[in-house]
Coordinates of C-alpha atoms and ligand atoms in Angstrom, one line a residue:
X25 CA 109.1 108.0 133.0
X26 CA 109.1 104.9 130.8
X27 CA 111.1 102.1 131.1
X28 CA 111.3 99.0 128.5
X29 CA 113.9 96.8 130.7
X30 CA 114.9 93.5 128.3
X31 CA 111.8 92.9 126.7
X32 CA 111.3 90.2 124.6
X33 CA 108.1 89.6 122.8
X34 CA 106.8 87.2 120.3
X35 CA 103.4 87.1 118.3
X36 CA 102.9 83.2 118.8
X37 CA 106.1 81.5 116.8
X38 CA 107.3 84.7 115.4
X39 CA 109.9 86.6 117.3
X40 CA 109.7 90.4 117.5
X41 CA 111.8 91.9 120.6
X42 CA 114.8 90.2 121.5
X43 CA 115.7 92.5 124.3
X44 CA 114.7 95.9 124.0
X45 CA 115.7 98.1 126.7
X46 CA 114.9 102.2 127.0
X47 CA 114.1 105.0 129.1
X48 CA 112.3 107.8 128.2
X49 CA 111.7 110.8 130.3
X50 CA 109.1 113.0 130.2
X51 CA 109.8 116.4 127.8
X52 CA 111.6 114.2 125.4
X53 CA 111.1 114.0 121.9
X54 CA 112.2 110.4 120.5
X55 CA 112.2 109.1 117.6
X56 CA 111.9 105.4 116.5
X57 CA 113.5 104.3 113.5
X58 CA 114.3 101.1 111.7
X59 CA 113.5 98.9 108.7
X60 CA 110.0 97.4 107.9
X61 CA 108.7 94.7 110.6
X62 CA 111.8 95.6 113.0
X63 CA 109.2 95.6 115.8
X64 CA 108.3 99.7 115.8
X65 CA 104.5 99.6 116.2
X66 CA 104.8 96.6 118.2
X67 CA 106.7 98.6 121.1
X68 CA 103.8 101.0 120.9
X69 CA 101.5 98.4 121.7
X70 CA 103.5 97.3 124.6
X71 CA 103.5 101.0 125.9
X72 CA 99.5 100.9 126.0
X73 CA 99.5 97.6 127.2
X74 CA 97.6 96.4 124.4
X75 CA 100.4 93.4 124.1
X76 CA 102.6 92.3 127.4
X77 CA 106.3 90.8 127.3
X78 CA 106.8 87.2 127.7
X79 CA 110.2 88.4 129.2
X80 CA 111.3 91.4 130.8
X81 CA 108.8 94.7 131.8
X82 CA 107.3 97.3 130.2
X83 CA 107.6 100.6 132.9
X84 CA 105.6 103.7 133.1
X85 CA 105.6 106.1 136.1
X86 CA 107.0 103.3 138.4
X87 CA 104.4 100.8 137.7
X88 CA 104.7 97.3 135.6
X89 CA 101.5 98.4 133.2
X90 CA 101.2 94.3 132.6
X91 CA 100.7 93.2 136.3
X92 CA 98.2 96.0 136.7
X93 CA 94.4 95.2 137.1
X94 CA 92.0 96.7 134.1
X95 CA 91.0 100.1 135.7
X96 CA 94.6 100.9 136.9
X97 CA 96.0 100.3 133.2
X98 CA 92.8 102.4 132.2
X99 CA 94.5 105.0 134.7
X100 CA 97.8 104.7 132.8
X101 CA 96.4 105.2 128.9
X102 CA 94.4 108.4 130.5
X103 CA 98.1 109.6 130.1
X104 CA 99.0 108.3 126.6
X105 CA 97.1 110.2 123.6
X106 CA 98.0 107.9 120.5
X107 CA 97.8 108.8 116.5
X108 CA 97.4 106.3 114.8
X109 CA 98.4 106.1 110.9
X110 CA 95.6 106.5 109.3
X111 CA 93.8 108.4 112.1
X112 CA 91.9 105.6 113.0
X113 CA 88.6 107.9 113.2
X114 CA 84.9 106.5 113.7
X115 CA 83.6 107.2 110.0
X116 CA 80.0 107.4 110.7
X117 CA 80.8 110.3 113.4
X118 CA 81.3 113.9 112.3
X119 CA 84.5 115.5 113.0
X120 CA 83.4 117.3 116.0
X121 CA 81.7 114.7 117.4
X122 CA 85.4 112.7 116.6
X123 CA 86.8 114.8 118.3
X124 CA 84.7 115.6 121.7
X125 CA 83.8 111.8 121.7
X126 CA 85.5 111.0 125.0
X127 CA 83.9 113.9 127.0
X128 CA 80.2 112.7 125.9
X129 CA 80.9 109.1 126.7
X130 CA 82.9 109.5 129.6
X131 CA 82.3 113.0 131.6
X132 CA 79.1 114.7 132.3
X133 CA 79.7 117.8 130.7
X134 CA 76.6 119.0 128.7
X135 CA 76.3 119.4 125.1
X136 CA 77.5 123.3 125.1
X137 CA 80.9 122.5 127.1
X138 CA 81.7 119.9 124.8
X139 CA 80.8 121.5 121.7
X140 CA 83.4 124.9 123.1
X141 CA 86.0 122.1 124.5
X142 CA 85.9 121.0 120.4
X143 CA 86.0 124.4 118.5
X144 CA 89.2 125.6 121.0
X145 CA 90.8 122.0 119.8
X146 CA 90.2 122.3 116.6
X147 CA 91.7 125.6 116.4
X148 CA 94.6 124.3 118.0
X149 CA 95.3 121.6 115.5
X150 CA 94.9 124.8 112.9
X151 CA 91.3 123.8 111.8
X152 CA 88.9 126.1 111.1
X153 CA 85.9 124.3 113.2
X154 CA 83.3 126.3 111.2
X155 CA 84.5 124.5 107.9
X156 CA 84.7 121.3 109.3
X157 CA 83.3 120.3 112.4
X158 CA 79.9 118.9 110.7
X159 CA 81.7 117.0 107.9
X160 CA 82.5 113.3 108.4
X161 CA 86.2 112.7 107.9
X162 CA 85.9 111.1 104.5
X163 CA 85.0 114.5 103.5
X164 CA 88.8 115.8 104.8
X165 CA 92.6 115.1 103.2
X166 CA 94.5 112.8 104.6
X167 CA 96.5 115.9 106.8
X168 CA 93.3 116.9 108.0
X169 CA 92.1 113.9 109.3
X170 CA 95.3 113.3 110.9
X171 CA 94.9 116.8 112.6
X172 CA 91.5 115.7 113.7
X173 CA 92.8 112.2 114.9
X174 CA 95.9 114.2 117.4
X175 CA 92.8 117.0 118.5
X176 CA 90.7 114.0 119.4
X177 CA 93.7 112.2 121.4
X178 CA 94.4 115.8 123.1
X179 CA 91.0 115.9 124.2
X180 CA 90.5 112.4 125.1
X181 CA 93.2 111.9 127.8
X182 CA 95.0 115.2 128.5
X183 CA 98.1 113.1 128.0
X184 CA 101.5 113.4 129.4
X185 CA 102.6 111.0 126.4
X186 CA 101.6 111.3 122.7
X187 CA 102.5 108.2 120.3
X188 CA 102.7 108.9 116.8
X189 CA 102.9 106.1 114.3
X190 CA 104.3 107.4 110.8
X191 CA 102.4 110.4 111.8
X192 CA 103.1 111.7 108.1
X193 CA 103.5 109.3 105.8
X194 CA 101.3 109.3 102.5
X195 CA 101.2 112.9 103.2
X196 CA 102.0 115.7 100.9
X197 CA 104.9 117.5 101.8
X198 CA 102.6 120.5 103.0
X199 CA 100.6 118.1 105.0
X200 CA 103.6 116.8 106.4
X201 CA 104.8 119.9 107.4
X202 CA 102.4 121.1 109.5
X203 CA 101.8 117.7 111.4
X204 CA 105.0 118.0 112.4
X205 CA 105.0 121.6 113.3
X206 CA 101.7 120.8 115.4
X207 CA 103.7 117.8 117.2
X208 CA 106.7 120.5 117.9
X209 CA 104.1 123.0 119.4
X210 CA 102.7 119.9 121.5
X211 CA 106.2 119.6 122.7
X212 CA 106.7 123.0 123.5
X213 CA 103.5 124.4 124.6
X214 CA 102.6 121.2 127.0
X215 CA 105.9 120.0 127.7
X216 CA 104.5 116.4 126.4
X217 CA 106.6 113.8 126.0
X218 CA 106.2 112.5 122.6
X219 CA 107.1 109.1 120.5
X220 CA 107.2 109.5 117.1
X221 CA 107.4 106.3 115.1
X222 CA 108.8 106.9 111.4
X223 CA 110.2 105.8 107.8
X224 CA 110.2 109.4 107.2
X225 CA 114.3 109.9 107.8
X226 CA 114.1 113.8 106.7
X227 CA 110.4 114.5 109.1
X228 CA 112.3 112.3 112.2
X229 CA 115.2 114.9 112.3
X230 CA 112.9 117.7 112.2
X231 CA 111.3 117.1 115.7
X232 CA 113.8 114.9 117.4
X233 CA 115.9 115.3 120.5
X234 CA 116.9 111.8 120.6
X235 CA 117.1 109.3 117.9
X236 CA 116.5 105.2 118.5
X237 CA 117.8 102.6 115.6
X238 CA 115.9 99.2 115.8
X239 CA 116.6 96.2 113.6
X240 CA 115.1 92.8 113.7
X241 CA 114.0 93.8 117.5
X242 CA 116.9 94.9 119.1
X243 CA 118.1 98.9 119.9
X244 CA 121.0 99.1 117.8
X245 CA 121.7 103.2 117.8
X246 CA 120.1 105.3 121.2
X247 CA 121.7 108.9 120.8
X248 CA 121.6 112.4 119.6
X249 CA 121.3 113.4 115.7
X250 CA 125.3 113.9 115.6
X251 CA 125.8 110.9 117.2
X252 CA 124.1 108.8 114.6
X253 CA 125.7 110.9 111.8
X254 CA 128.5 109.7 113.3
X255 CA 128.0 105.8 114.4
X256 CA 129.9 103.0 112.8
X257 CA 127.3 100.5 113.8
X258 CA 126.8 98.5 111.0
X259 CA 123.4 97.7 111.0
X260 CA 123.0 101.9 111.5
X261 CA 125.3 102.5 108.7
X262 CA 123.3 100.5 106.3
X263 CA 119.8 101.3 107.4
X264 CA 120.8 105.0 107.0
X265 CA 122.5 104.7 103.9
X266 CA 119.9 105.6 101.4
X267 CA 119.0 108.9 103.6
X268 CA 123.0 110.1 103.9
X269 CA 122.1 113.3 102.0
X270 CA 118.7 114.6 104.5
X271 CA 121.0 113.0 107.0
X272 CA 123.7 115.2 107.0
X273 CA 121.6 118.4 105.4
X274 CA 119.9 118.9 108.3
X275 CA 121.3 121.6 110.9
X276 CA 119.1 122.2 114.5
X277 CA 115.4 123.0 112.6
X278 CA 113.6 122.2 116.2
X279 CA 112.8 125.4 116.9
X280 CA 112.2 127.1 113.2
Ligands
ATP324 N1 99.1 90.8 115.1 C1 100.2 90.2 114.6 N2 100.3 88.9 114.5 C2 101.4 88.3 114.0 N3 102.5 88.9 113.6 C3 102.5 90.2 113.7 C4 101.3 91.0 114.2 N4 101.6 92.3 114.1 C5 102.9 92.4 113.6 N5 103.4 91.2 113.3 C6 104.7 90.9 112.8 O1 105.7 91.4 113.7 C7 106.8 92.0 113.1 C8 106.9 93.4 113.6 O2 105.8 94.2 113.3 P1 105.7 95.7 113.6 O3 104.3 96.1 113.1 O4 106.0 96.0 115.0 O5 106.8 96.3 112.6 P2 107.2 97.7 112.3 O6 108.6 98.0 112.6 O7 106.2 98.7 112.8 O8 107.0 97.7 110.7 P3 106.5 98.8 109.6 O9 107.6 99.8 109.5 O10 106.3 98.1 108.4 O11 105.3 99.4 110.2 C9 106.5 91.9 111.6 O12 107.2 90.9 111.0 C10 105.0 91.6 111.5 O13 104.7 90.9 110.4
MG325 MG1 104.7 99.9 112.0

């Protein structure tokens, strides 16, 4: 379970949080919403510990990941897989080697296990691994990559958590479309508790269970998709306003 409880964080002067409090449990699917520099990415950094609170704490599985020594928060980010944007691969490796790079640094499995570990990922992300796994990911789309970027993460960690930030934008609708049907099959397959950070309004009510509204650092909407079709929150109101029509299109499409 993850916990934010009242934090507050500020990049030197600059005020980011102002009292963000949330509790996720594992097997939900929540969205994070909210205008540009509202604080989304930075709450993903709190949740690796990249960044601590100057007030409040940042929860996971009972345990205060800032007062934790190196190794145990190493312990706790074996459990979070994240995507970043724009895959964030190494560009001199090939994709396979992408991909299985966790296993050759950090286990001692020999080349064969890690190369089989790789071709079964990559045909779980829906890549062909014969096509691909020699290519560097300059060579892919941007879809591809981010496939390869959610494989590596899978293989990395075995995470109970995945963290997507704007897991689709600059995609093609295609594209799109089958990141997010690869997050849903996470979701369902795994039981993973996922975070999915978004501008995409129409993509974040495709895959999720629970919906959360930040502006200028503060939860302002935590609910279900019919309860934010339905809030009077102002600061919901108008941050939805330009998306009313995919807003109220949608139906259930979870499980299509
Ligand atoms: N490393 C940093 N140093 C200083 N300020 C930062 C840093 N990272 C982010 N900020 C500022 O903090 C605020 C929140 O940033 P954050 O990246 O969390 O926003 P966001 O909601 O993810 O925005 P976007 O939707 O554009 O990705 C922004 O005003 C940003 O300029
Ligand atoms: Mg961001």
């Amino acid at each position: 379970m993850i916990e934010f409880r009242n934090v507050h964080f500020a990049y030197d002067e600059k005020e980011v949080l102002r009292g963000i409090n949330l509790q996720i449990d594992y097997g939900e699917t929540v969205v994070i919403m909210g205008p540009s520099g509202s604080g989304k990415s930075t709450i993903l950094r709190l949740l690796l510990g990249l960044e601590c609170p100057q007030k409040g704490d940042v929860i996971i599985d009972q345990q205060d990941i800032c007062n934790l020594p190196e190794k145990d928060k190493r312990e706790i980010r074996k459990n979070i897989g994240m995507v970043f944007q724009n895959g964030a691969l190494f560009d001199s490796l090939s994709v396979g080697e992408n991909v299985g790079y966790y296993l050759f640094e950090h286990t001692r499995m020999t080349l064969d296990e890690i190369s089989e570990k790789v071709e079964k990922m990559l045909g779980f992300v829906g890549l062909d691994s014969d096509e691909i796994i020699d290519s560097l990911p300059e060579q892919l789309s941007g879809g591809m990559q981010r496939r390869v970027a959610i494989g590596r993460a899978l293989l990395s960690t075995d995470p109970k958590i995945m963290l997507y930030d704007e897991p689709t934008t600059g995609l093609d609708p295609q594209s799109g479309a089958n990141i997010l049907s690869l997050i849903k099959k996470l979701h369902l397959e795994r039981n993973i508790c996922s975070i999915m950070v978004t501008h995409q309004i129409a993509d974040a009510l495709q895959v999720g269970d629970r919906f959360v509204v930040i502006v200028e650092g503060l939860v302002v909407f935590d609910g279900s998709l019919d309860e934010l079709r339905e809030s009077q929150e102002l600061d919901v109101l108008n941050f939805l306003a330009p998306f009313r029509e995919s807003l109220h299109g949608v139906t259930n499409k979870r499980f299509i």
